[in-house]
PDB file of C-alpha atoms and ligand atoms in Angstrom:
ATOM      1  CA  MET A 261     -16.019 -68.226   3.035  1.00 75.00           C
ATOM      2  CA  ALA A 262     -14.621 -65.031   4.480  1.00 91.00           C
ATOM      3  CA  ILE A 263     -15.002 -64.225   8.154  1.00 94.00           C
ATOM      4  CA  SER A 264     -14.535 -61.008  10.033  1.00 96.00           C
ATOM      5  CA  ILE A 265     -12.507 -60.554  13.196  1.00 97.00           C
ATOM      6  CA  GLY A 266     -13.524 -58.694  16.315  1.00 97.00           C
ATOM      7  CA  VAL A 267     -10.892 -57.473  18.791  1.00 97.00           C
ATOM      8  CA  LEU A 268     -11.791 -56.086  22.195  1.00 96.00           C
ATOM      9  CA  ILE A 269      -9.457 -54.648  24.790  1.00 93.00           C
ATOM     10  CA  THR A 270     -10.770 -54.461  28.337  1.00 87.00           C
ATOM     11  CA  ARG A 271      -8.818 -55.833  31.295  1.00 84.00           C
ATOM     12  CA  SER A 272      -7.986 -58.619  28.853  1.00 91.00           C
ATOM     13  CA  ILE A 273      -7.536 -58.893  25.113  1.00 95.00           C
ATOM     14  CA  TRP A 274     -10.370 -60.763  23.408  1.00 96.00           C
ATOM     15  CA  VAL A 275     -10.244 -61.833  19.770  1.00 97.00           C
ATOM     16  CA  GLY A 276     -13.136 -63.577  18.058  1.00 97.00           C
ATOM     17  CA  ALA A 277     -13.912 -64.929  14.601  1.00 97.00           C
ATOM     18  CA  VAL A 278     -17.311 -63.728  13.432  1.00 96.00           C
ATOM     19  CA  ASP A 279     -19.405 -65.119  10.578  1.00 94.00           C
ATOM     20  CA  GLY A 280     -22.299 -62.741   9.959  1.00 87.00           C
ATOM     21  CA  ILE A 281     -23.598 -62.303  13.492  1.00 88.00           C
ATOM     22  CA  GLU A 282     -22.413 -65.718  14.684  1.00 93.00           C
ATOM     23  CA  LEU A 283     -19.434 -65.696  17.003  1.00 95.00           C
ATOM     24  CA  GLY A 284     -17.016 -68.584  16.389  1.00 94.00           C
ATOM     25  CA  ALA A 285     -13.690 -69.224  18.109  1.00 95.00           C
ATOM     26  CA  VAL A 286     -12.775 -66.715  20.819  1.00 96.00           C
ATOM     27  CA  HIS A 287      -9.344 -66.390  22.400  1.00 96.00           C
ATOM     28  CA  MET A 288      -8.523 -64.409  25.480  1.00 95.00           C
ATOM     29  CA  PHE A 289      -5.230 -63.049  26.830  1.00 93.00           C
ATOM     30  CA  PRO A 290      -4.302 -63.605  29.583  1.00 90.00           C
ATOM     31  CA  GLU A 291      -6.021 -66.991  29.383  1.00 87.00           C
ATOM     32  CA  PRO A 292      -8.583 -67.578  32.134  1.00 82.00           C
ATOM     33  CA  GLY A 293      -6.942 -69.067  35.203  1.00 81.00           C
ATOM     34  CA  LYS A 294      -3.441 -68.148  34.022  1.00 79.00           C
ATOM     35  CA  HIS A 295      -1.104 -65.676  35.683  1.00 78.00           C
ATOM     36  CA  ARG A 296      -2.588 -62.173  35.555  1.00 80.00           C
ATOM     37  CA  VAL A 297      -0.955 -59.691  33.229  1.00 82.00           C
ATOM     38  CA  GLU A 298      -1.788 -56.006  33.564  1.00 85.00           C
ATOM     39  CA  LEU A 299      -2.424 -54.844  30.021  1.00 86.00           C
ATOM     40  CA  LYS A 300      -1.166 -51.373  30.826  1.00 84.00           C
ATOM     41  CA  SER A 301       2.264 -52.902  31.464  1.00 87.00           C
ATOM     42  CA  LEU A 302       2.440 -54.038  27.807  1.00 89.00           C
ATOM     43  CA  ARG A 303       4.240 -51.830  25.321  1.00 90.00           C
ATOM     44  CA  PRO A 304       2.220 -50.999  22.183  1.00 91.00           C
ATOM     45  CA  ASP A 305       4.382 -53.318  20.060  1.00 93.00           C
ATOM     46  CA  GLU A 306       3.861 -56.158  22.548  1.00 93.00           C
ATOM     47  CA  MET A 307       0.113 -55.655  22.437  1.00 93.00           C
ATOM     48  CA  LEU A 308       0.145 -55.627  18.622  1.00 94.00           C
ATOM     49  CA  ALA A 309       2.174 -58.854  18.579  1.00 95.00           C
ATOM     50  CA  GLU A 310      -0.296 -60.484  20.979  1.00 95.00           C
ATOM     51  CA  ILE A 311      -3.309 -59.422  18.892  1.00 96.00           C
ATOM     52  CA  ARG A 312      -1.573 -60.695  15.745  1.00 96.00           C
ATOM     53  CA  ARG A 313      -0.916 -64.081  17.359  1.00 96.00           C
ATOM     54  CA  MET A 314      -4.534 -64.333  18.557  1.00 97.00           C
ATOM     55  CA  VAL A 315      -5.974 -63.349  15.160  1.00 97.00           C
ATOM     56  CA  ALA A 316      -3.939 -66.147  13.554  1.00 96.00           C
ATOM     57  CA  ALA A 317      -5.281 -68.580  16.178  1.00 96.00           C
ATOM     58  CA  VAL A 318      -8.979 -67.792  15.705  1.00 96.00           C
ATOM     59  CA  ARG A 319      -8.748 -67.350  11.961  1.00 94.00           C
ATOM     60  CA  GLN A 320      -7.415 -70.856  11.263  1.00 92.00           C
ATOM     61  CA  GLY A 321      -6.329 -69.832   7.770  1.00 90.00           C
ATOM     62  CA  ALA A 322      -9.747 -68.515   6.705  1.00 93.00           C
ATOM     63  CA  GLU A 323     -10.019 -65.472   4.498  1.00 94.00           C
ATOM     64  CA  VAL A 324     -10.707 -62.277   6.455  1.00 96.00           C
ATOM     65  CA  ASP A 325     -12.802 -59.457   5.037  1.00 94.00           C
ATOM     66  CA  CYS A 326     -12.823 -57.001   7.947  1.00 95.00           C
ATOM     67  CA  ILE A 327     -11.186 -56.426  11.318  1.00 97.00           C
ATOM     68  CA  GLY A 328     -12.691 -54.169  13.953  1.00 97.00           C
ATOM     69  CA  ALA A 329     -10.923 -53.375  17.224  1.00 97.00           C
ATOM     70  CA  GLY A 330     -12.569 -51.788  20.271  1.00 96.00           C
ATOM     71  CA  PHE A 331     -10.461 -49.920  22.846  1.00 94.00           C
ATOM     72  CA  PRO A 332     -11.471 -48.028  25.971  1.00 91.00           C
ATOM     73  CA  GLY A 333     -11.077 -44.273  25.714  1.00 89.00           C
ATOM     74  CA  VAL A 334     -11.299 -41.672  22.991  1.00 92.00           C
ATOM     75  CA  VAL A 335     -10.778 -43.462  19.691  1.00 94.00           C
ATOM     76  CA  ARG A 336     -11.269 -41.410  16.570  1.00 93.00           C
ATOM     77  CA  HIS A 337     -10.107 -41.669  12.965  1.00 93.00           C
ATOM     78  CA  GLY A 338      -8.063 -44.777  13.752  1.00 94.00           C
ATOM     79  CA  VAL A 339      -6.126 -43.130  16.582  1.00 95.00           C
ATOM     80  CA  ILE A 340      -6.320 -43.813  20.333  1.00 95.00           C
ATOM     81  CA  GLU A 341      -6.393 -40.152  21.368  1.00 94.00           C
ATOM     82  CA  ASP A 342      -6.579 -40.948  25.067  1.00 90.00           C
ATOM     83  CA  SER A 343      -7.124 -44.017  27.208  1.00 87.00           C
ATOM     84  CA  PRO A 344      -6.760 -43.216  30.921  1.00 78.00           C
ATOM     85  CA  ASN A 345      -6.670 -46.915  31.908  1.00 78.00           C
ATOM     86  CA  LEU A 346      -4.232 -47.962  29.152  1.00 85.00           C
ATOM     87  CA  GLY A 347      -1.774 -45.081  29.262  1.00 83.00           C
ATOM     88  CA  PRO A 348       0.941 -46.495  26.967  1.00 87.00           C
ATOM     89  CA  LEU A 349      -1.493 -46.641  24.043  1.00 90.00           C
ATOM     90  CA  LYS A 350      -2.222 -42.907  24.080  1.00 93.00           C
ATOM     91  CA  GLY A 351      -1.564 -41.408  20.656  1.00 94.00           C
ATOM     92  CA  MET A 352      -1.204 -44.790  18.953  1.00 94.00           C
ATOM     93  CA  ARG A 353      -2.326 -44.910  15.315  1.00 96.00           C
ATOM     94  CA  ILE A 354      -3.906 -48.232  16.030  1.00 95.00           C
ATOM     95  CA  ALA A 355      -5.787 -48.833  12.761  1.00 96.00           C
ATOM     96  CA  VAL A 356      -2.708 -48.276  10.576  1.00 96.00           C
ATOM     97  CA  GLU A 357      -0.343 -50.167  12.877  1.00 96.00           C
ATOM     98  CA  LEU A 358      -2.649 -53.143  13.349  1.00 96.00           C
ATOM     99  CA  ALA A 359      -3.247 -53.317   9.578  1.00 96.00           C
ATOM    100  CA  ALA A 360       0.512 -53.341   9.004  1.00 96.00           C
ATOM    101  CA  ALA A 361       1.045 -56.074  11.615  1.00 95.00           C
ATOM    102  CA  LEU A 362      -1.679 -58.260  10.094  1.00 95.00           C
ATOM    103  CA  ALA A 363      -0.446 -57.642   6.547  1.00 95.00           C
ATOM    104  CA  ALA A 364       2.664 -59.588   7.548  1.00 92.00           C
ATOM    105  CA  ASP A 365       0.353 -62.615   7.896  1.00 91.00           C
ATOM    106  CA  GLY A 366      -1.235 -62.014   4.499  1.00 92.00           C
ATOM    107  CA  ILE A 367      -4.354 -60.264   5.792  1.00 94.00           C
ATOM    108  CA  ALA A 368      -5.154 -57.297   3.577  1.00 93.00           C
ATOM    109  CA  ALA A 369      -8.623 -56.542   4.998  1.00 94.00           C
ATOM    110  CA  PRO A 370      -9.487 -53.057   6.270  1.00 94.00           C
ATOM    111  CA  VAL A 371      -8.992 -52.428   9.987  1.00 96.00           C
ATOM    112  CA  ILE A 372     -11.253 -50.066  11.868  1.00 96.00           C
ATOM    113  CA  ALA A 373     -10.714 -48.897  15.425  1.00 96.00           C
ATOM    114  CA  LEU A 374     -13.517 -47.794  17.688  1.00 95.00           C
ATOM    115  CA  ASN A 375     -14.407 -47.231  21.316  1.00 95.00           C
ATOM    116  CA  ASP A 376     -15.143 -50.478  23.166  1.00 94.00           C
ATOM    117  CA  ALA A 377     -18.597 -49.359  24.312  1.00 95.00           C
ATOM    118  CA  ASP A 378     -19.473 -48.252  20.762  1.00 95.00           C
ATOM    119  CA  ALA A 379     -18.522 -51.789  19.664  1.00 96.00           C
ATOM    120  CA  LEU A 380     -20.969 -53.107  22.258  1.00 95.00           C
ATOM    121  CA  ALA A 381     -23.721 -50.799  20.946  1.00 95.00           C
ATOM    122  CA  ALA A 382     -23.002 -52.011  17.388  1.00 95.00           C
ATOM    123  CA  GLY A 383     -23.231 -55.609  18.617  1.00 95.00           C
ATOM    124  CA  ILE A 384     -26.617 -54.951  20.212  1.00 94.00           C
ATOM    125  CA  ALA A 385     -27.785 -53.339  16.957  1.00 92.00           C
ATOM    126  CA  ALA A 386     -26.489 -56.264  14.878  1.00 91.00           C
ATOM    127  CA  THR A 387     -27.964 -59.041  17.007  1.00 91.00           C
ATOM    128  CA  ARG A 388     -31.291 -57.468  17.894  1.00 85.00           C
ATOM    129  CA  GLY A 389     -32.083 -56.125  14.446  1.00 71.00           C
ATOM    130  CA  ALA A 390     -33.422 -52.635  13.973  1.00 65.00           C
ATOM    131  CA  LEU A 391     -35.300 -52.468  17.265  1.00 61.00           C
ATOM    132  CA  GLU A 392     -34.650 -48.763  17.457  1.00 71.00           C
ATOM    133  CA  LYS A 393     -32.806 -46.195  15.396  1.00 83.00           C
ATOM    134  CA  LEU A 394     -30.520 -45.170  18.212  1.00 92.00           C
ATOM    135  CA  ILE A 395     -28.822 -47.658  20.539  1.00 94.00           C
ATOM    136  CA  ARG A 396     -27.310 -46.302  23.747  1.00 96.00           C
ATOM    137  CA  VAL A 397     -25.535 -48.500  26.277  1.00 96.00           C
ATOM    138  CA  TRP A 398     -23.831 -47.923  29.608  1.00 97.00           C
ATOM    139  CA  TYR A 399     -20.959 -50.291  30.337  1.00 95.00           C
ATOM    140  CA  LEU A 400     -20.597 -50.510  34.108  1.00 95.00           C
ATOM    141  CA  GLY A 401     -17.251 -51.868  35.270  1.00 90.00           C
ATOM    142  CA  ASP A 402     -13.894 -50.508  36.359  1.00 88.00           C
ATOM    143  CA  GLY A 403     -14.732 -47.452  34.321  1.00 91.00           C
ATOM    144  CA  ILE A 404     -18.048 -46.275  32.926  1.00 95.00           C
ATOM    145  CA  GLY A 405     -18.298 -46.634  29.180  1.00 94.00           C
ATOM    146  CA  PHE A 406     -20.994 -45.158  27.000  1.00 96.00           C
ATOM    147  CA  GLY A 407     -21.658 -46.661  23.615  1.00 96.00           C
ATOM    148  CA  ARG A 408     -23.793 -45.354  20.827  1.00 95.00           C
ATOM    149  CA  TYR A 409     -24.911 -46.836  17.536  1.00 94.00           C
ATOM    150  CA  PRO A 410     -24.746 -45.424  14.965  1.00 92.00           C
ATOM    151  CA  ARG A 411     -21.400 -43.998  15.980  1.00 87.00           C
ATOM    152  CA  GLY A 412     -21.270 -40.229  15.863  1.00 80.00           C
ATOM    153  CA  GLU A 413     -18.388 -37.969  14.983  1.00 80.00           C
ATOM    154  CA  GLY A 414     -18.269 -36.784  18.575  1.00 81.00           C
ATOM    155  CA  VAL A 415     -16.133 -37.907  21.483  1.00 86.00           C
ATOM    156  CA  GLY A 416     -18.917 -39.742  23.318  1.00 87.00           C
ATOM    157  CA  GLU A 417     -17.243 -39.832  26.739  1.00 91.00           C
ATOM    158  CA  ALA A 418     -20.539 -39.710  28.603  1.00 94.00           C
ATOM    159  CA  GLY A 419     -18.996 -41.790  31.406  1.00 95.00           C
ATOM    160  CA  HIS A 420     -17.326 -38.532  32.393  1.00 95.00           C
ATOM    161  CA  SER A 421     -20.586 -36.569  32.420  1.00 96.00           C
ATOM    162  CA  VAL A 422     -20.675 -34.135  35.307  1.00 97.00           C
ATOM    163  CA  VAL A 423     -23.364 -35.359  37.684  1.00 98.00           C
ATOM    164  CA  SER A 424     -22.289 -33.523  40.844  1.00 97.00           C
ATOM    165  CA  LEU A 425     -21.141 -29.997  41.655  1.00 97.00           C
ATOM    166  CA  ASP A 426     -19.825 -31.084  45.052  1.00 97.00           C
ATOM    167  CA  PRO A 427     -16.086 -30.210  45.024  1.00 95.00           C
ATOM    168  CA  LYS A 428     -15.409 -33.296  47.162  1.00 96.00           C
ATOM    169  CA  GLU A 429     -16.465 -35.531  44.257  1.00 97.00           C
ATOM    170  CA  ARG A 430     -13.080 -36.081  42.666  1.00 96.00           C
ATOM    171  CA  PHE A 431     -12.603 -39.836  42.443  1.00 96.00           C
ATOM    172  CA  CYS A 432     -12.690 -40.129  38.645  1.00 94.00           C
ATOM    173  CA  GLY A 433      -9.665 -41.848  37.110  1.00 88.00           C
ATOM    174  CA  CYS A 434      -9.371 -39.014  34.573  1.00 89.00           C
ATOM    175  CA  GLY A 435      -8.912 -36.484  37.392  1.00 92.00           C
ATOM    176  CA  GLY A 436     -12.041 -34.469  36.585  1.00 95.00           C
ATOM    177  CA  HIS A 437     -14.373 -33.381  39.390  1.00 97.00           C
ATOM    178  CA  GLY A 438     -18.016 -34.466  39.728  1.00 98.00           C
ATOM    179  CA  HIS A 439     -17.901 -37.196  37.056  1.00 98.00           C
ATOM    180  CA  LEU A 440     -20.251 -40.172  36.720  1.00 98.00           C
ATOM    181  CA  GLU A 441     -17.269 -42.551  36.730  1.00 97.00           C
ATOM    182  CA  GLY A 442     -16.055 -40.828  39.903  1.00 97.00           C
ATOM    183  CA  ILE A 443     -19.184 -42.158  41.631  1.00 98.00           C
ATOM    184  CA  CYS A 444     -20.035 -45.368  39.780  1.00 98.00           C
ATOM    185  CA  GLY A 445     -16.641 -46.765  38.691  1.00 96.00           C
ATOM    186  CA  ASN A 446     -14.915 -49.478  40.733  1.00 95.00           C
ATOM    187  CA  ARG A 447     -11.797 -47.429  41.432  1.00 93.00           C
ATOM    188  CA  ALA A 448     -13.925 -44.572  42.723  1.00 96.00           C
ATOM    189  CA  ILE A 449     -15.908 -46.886  45.002  1.00 97.00           C
ATOM    190  CA  ARG A 450     -12.674 -48.289  46.477  1.00 97.00           C
ATOM    191  CA  LEU A 451     -11.347 -44.776  47.103  1.00 96.00           C
ATOM    192  CA  ARG A 452     -14.592 -43.696  48.767  1.00 97.00           C
ATOM    193  CA  PHE A 453     -14.803 -46.796  50.986  1.00 96.00           C
ATOM    194  CA  LEU A 454     -11.142 -47.220  51.940  1.00 94.00           C
ATOM    195  CA  ASP A 455     -10.420 -50.104  49.588  1.00 91.00           C
ATOM    196  CA  ARG A 456     -13.571 -52.064  50.200  1.00 95.00           C
ATOM    197  CA  GLU A 457     -14.701 -53.933  47.089  1.00 96.00           C
ATOM    198  CA  PRO A 458     -17.839 -52.688  45.293  1.00 97.00           C
ATOM    199  CA  GLU A 459     -19.565 -56.050  45.944  1.00 97.00           C
ATOM    200  CA  GLU A 460     -19.044 -55.605  49.695  1.00 97.00           C
ATOM    201  CA  VAL A 461     -20.371 -52.044  49.643  1.00 98.00           C
ATOM    202  CA  PHE A 462     -23.557 -53.072  47.834  1.00 97.00           C
ATOM    203  CA  ALA A 463     -23.959 -56.071  50.152  1.00 97.00           C
ATOM    204  CA  SER A 464     -23.574 -53.817  53.238  1.00 97.00           C
ATOM    205  CA  ALA A 465     -26.269 -51.528  51.864  1.00 97.00           C
ATOM    206  CA  HIS A 466     -28.658 -54.472  51.605  1.00 95.00           C
ATOM    207  CA  GLN A 467     -27.789 -55.420  55.181  1.00 96.00           C
ATOM    208  CA  GLY A 468     -28.797 -51.970  56.392  1.00 95.00           C
ATOM    209  CA  ASP A 469     -25.483 -50.100  56.647  1.00 97.00           C
ATOM    210  CA  ALA A 470     -26.650 -46.470  56.386  1.00 97.00           C
ATOM    211  CA  ARG A 471     -23.558 -45.034  54.725  1.00 97.00           C
ATOM    212  CA  ALA A 472     -23.455 -47.798  52.117  1.00 97.00           C
ATOM    213  CA  ALA A 473     -27.204 -47.460  51.549  1.00 98.00           C
ATOM    214  CA  ASP A 474     -26.834 -43.718  50.959  1.00 98.00           C
ATOM    215  CA  PHE A 475     -24.064 -44.429  48.512  1.00 98.00           C
ATOM    216  CA  VAL A 476     -26.165 -46.965  46.597  1.00 98.00           C
ATOM    217  CA  LYS A 477     -28.810 -44.245  46.185  1.00 98.00           C
ATOM    218  CA  LEU A 478     -26.140 -41.808  44.981  1.00 98.00           C
ATOM    219  CA  TRP A 479     -24.815 -44.452  42.560  1.00 98.00           C
ATOM    220  CA  HIS A 480     -28.281 -44.845  41.007  1.00 98.00           C
ATOM    221  CA  ARG A 481     -28.951 -41.094  40.979  1.00 98.00           C
ATOM    222  CA  ALA A 482     -25.641 -40.488  39.191  1.00 98.00           C
ATOM    223  CA  LEU A 483     -26.470 -43.042  36.513  1.00 98.00           C
ATOM    224  CA  ALA A 484     -29.986 -41.634  36.160  1.00 98.00           C
ATOM    225  CA  GLY A 485     -28.520 -38.109  35.927  1.00 98.00           C
ATOM    226  CA  ALA A 486     -26.145 -38.915  33.080  1.00 98.00           C
ATOM    227  CA  THR A 487     -28.963 -40.794  31.331  1.00 98.00           C
ATOM    228  CA  ALA A 488     -31.234 -37.751  31.732  1.00 98.00           C
ATOM    229  CA  THR A 489     -28.557 -35.591  30.119  1.00 97.00           C
ATOM    230  CA  SER A 490     -28.423 -37.951  27.146  1.00 97.00           C
ATOM    231  CA  ILE A 491     -32.231 -37.820  26.913  1.00 97.00           C
ATOM    232  CA  HIS A 492     -32.190 -34.014  27.007  1.00 97.00           C
ATOM    233  CA  LEU A 493     -29.615 -33.972  24.205  1.00 95.00           C
ATOM    234  CA  GLU A 494     -30.785 -36.817  21.969  1.00 94.00           C
ATOM    235  CA  GLY A 495     -34.300 -37.688  23.055  1.00 96.00           C
ATOM    236  CA  PRO A 496     -35.857 -40.582  24.915  1.00 96.00           C
ATOM    237  CA  GLY A 497     -35.394 -44.259  24.140  1.00 94.00           C
ATOM    238  CA  ARG A 498     -34.069 -47.510  25.453  1.00 94.00           C
ATOM    239  CA  PHE A 499     -30.837 -47.518  27.448  1.00 96.00           C
ATOM    240  CA  TYR A 500     -28.999 -50.802  27.711  1.00 96.00           C
ATOM    241  CA  LEU A 501     -26.964 -51.629  30.809  1.00 97.00           C
ATOM    242  CA  ALA A 502     -24.028 -54.010  30.503  1.00 96.00           C
ATOM    243  CA  GLY A 503     -20.842 -55.023  32.233  1.00 93.00           C
ATOM    244  CA  PRO A 504     -20.166 -56.730  35.561  1.00 92.00           C
ATOM    245  CA  ASN A 505     -21.728 -53.983  37.689  1.00 95.00           C
ATOM    246  CA  ALA A 506     -25.050 -54.194  35.861  1.00 95.00           C
ATOM    247  CA  ASP A 507     -25.678 -56.818  38.577  1.00 93.00           C
ATOM    248  CA  PHE A 508     -25.865 -53.966  41.103  1.00 96.00           C
ATOM    249  CA  VAL A 509     -28.633 -52.146  39.260  1.00 97.00           C
ATOM    250  CA  ASP A 510     -32.027 -51.790  40.911  1.00 96.00           C
ATOM    251  CA  ALA A 511     -34.013 -51.038  37.762  1.00 94.00           C
ATOM    252  CA  LYS A 512     -37.028 -49.777  39.709  1.00 95.00           C
ATOM    253  CA  LEU A 513     -34.966 -47.250  41.661  1.00 96.00           C
ATOM    254  CA  LEU A 514     -33.201 -46.113  38.497  1.00 97.00           C
ATOM    255  CA  ASP A 515     -36.584 -45.551  36.815  1.00 96.00           C
ATOM    256  CA  ILE A 516     -37.873 -43.503  39.745  1.00 97.00           C
ATOM    257  CA  TYR A 517     -34.811 -41.237  39.746  1.00 98.00           C
ATOM    258  CA  LEU A 518     -34.905 -40.853  35.974  1.00 98.00           C
ATOM    259  CA  HIS A 519     -38.549 -39.803  36.094  1.00 96.00           C
ATOM    260  CA  ASP A 520     -37.655 -37.176  38.709  1.00 97.00           C
ATOM    261  CA  MET A 521     -35.087 -35.792  36.288  1.00 98.00           C
ATOM    262  CA  VAL A 522     -36.952 -35.822  32.964  1.00 97.00           C
ATOM    263  CA  LYS A 523     -40.235 -33.934  32.998  1.00 96.00           C
ATOM    264  CA  MET A 524     -40.853 -32.517  29.507  1.00 95.00           C
ATOM    265  CA  SER A 525     -43.600 -34.622  27.950  1.00 94.00           C
ATOM    266  CA  PRO A 526     -41.913 -35.252  24.552  1.00 94.00           C
ATOM    267  CA  LEU A 527     -38.908 -36.633  26.429  1.00 95.00           C
ATOM    268  CA  GLU A 528     -40.789 -39.171  28.530  1.00 93.00           C
ATOM    269  CA  GLY A 529     -40.904 -42.911  27.946  1.00 92.00           C
ATOM    270  CA  SER A 530     -37.282 -44.044  28.255  1.00 93.00           C
ATOM    271  CA  ARG A 531     -36.508 -47.429  29.742  1.00 92.00           C
ATOM    272  CA  PHE A 532     -33.579 -49.510  30.867  1.00 95.00           C
ATOM    273  CA  GLU A 533     -32.727 -53.023  29.805  1.00 94.00           C
ATOM    274  CA  ILE A 534     -29.866 -55.191  31.064  1.00 93.00           C
ATOM    275  CA  VAL A 535     -27.870 -57.080  28.427  1.00 92.00           C
ATOM    276  CA  PRO A 536     -25.822 -60.133  29.384  1.00 85.00           C
ATOM    277  CA  THR A 537     -22.704 -61.516  27.600  1.00 79.00           C
ATOM    278  CA  SER A 538     -21.425 -58.103  26.701  1.00 85.00           C
ATOM    279  CA  HIS A 539     -18.000 -59.330  25.546  1.00 90.00           C
ATOM    280  CA  ASP A 540     -19.605 -61.540  22.915  1.00 93.00           C
ATOM    281  CA  LEU A 541     -21.793 -58.679  21.719  1.00 94.00           C
ATOM    282  CA  ALA A 542     -18.866 -56.262  21.579  1.00 95.00           C
ATOM    283  CA  LEU A 543     -16.778 -58.709  19.511  1.00 96.00           C
ATOM    284  CA  ILE A 544     -19.672 -59.122  17.065  1.00 95.00           C
ATOM    285  CA  GLY A 545     -20.143 -55.343  16.958  1.00 94.00           C
ATOM    286  CA  ALA A 546     -16.446 -54.624  16.401  1.00 95.00           C
ATOM    287  CA  ALA A 547     -16.273 -57.215  13.644  1.00 95.00           C
ATOM    288  CA  ALA A 548     -19.225 -55.572  11.893  1.00 91.00           C
ATOM    289  CA  GLY A 549     -16.787 -52.780  11.146  1.00 77.00           C
ATOM    290  CA  LYS A 550     -19.284 -49.925  11.281  1.00 75.00           C
TER     291      LYS A 550
HETATM  292 ZN1  LIG B 257     -13.691 -38.499  34.464  1.00 74.95          ZN
END
């Protein structure tokens, strides 16, 4: 029986064997508890070699009919056009190079490359059936990913939506001013709060620290603002929230802000839903190869 393989690159490399929508063996690099390796310090050939080794480990000799690989950044037509957090991979023809690396192990299956958040959206679509025609998901972590299923031809970098015209808002890792990630991303929060961790900032807000509390409101308004833009472009619907910082979300507050921002009656009725185990879903979505 043939399986498909999902590959996901975040802070770690994840590789999983997928049978239909069932996730089998999953390997992770660096292994949990082992010495940390910054993925951006790996050369492209080192990353390819690591993925190849991990595919062999999860595959266990089984026939493979499809490989899908999700990377952060702008990934189109099999090429990583830009990936601000994984600089060395910029310009890499990942689909062709990964296919060539795996061919050396006798795997002739097609390789598709996609954005990591799009892989997550595909995984939600695959595991939850056809709940809705359009799946949109915010991945809240170091950066802010936006995934869409079905995948469009566009760039889809909604994490860099402009949500502020304040010229002081320039904490986005891409260097752009006023971006969603420049408010909601972990790096941006550390820059704004002199290296305090996001968890501490949210905890201070709950304990009544006024500056942190104001920021938590801004964080929710920024997310609501970028969501409102998506609604004004593509219509209302369900927005999934995933990633480690989904724990910070106050769904009620987010709803209130969103309703302040979307007033045209045909555009009303959107809602948010938090999805757990996003790595598993993204591996399943990548392996679906769509
Ligand atoms: Zn940006």
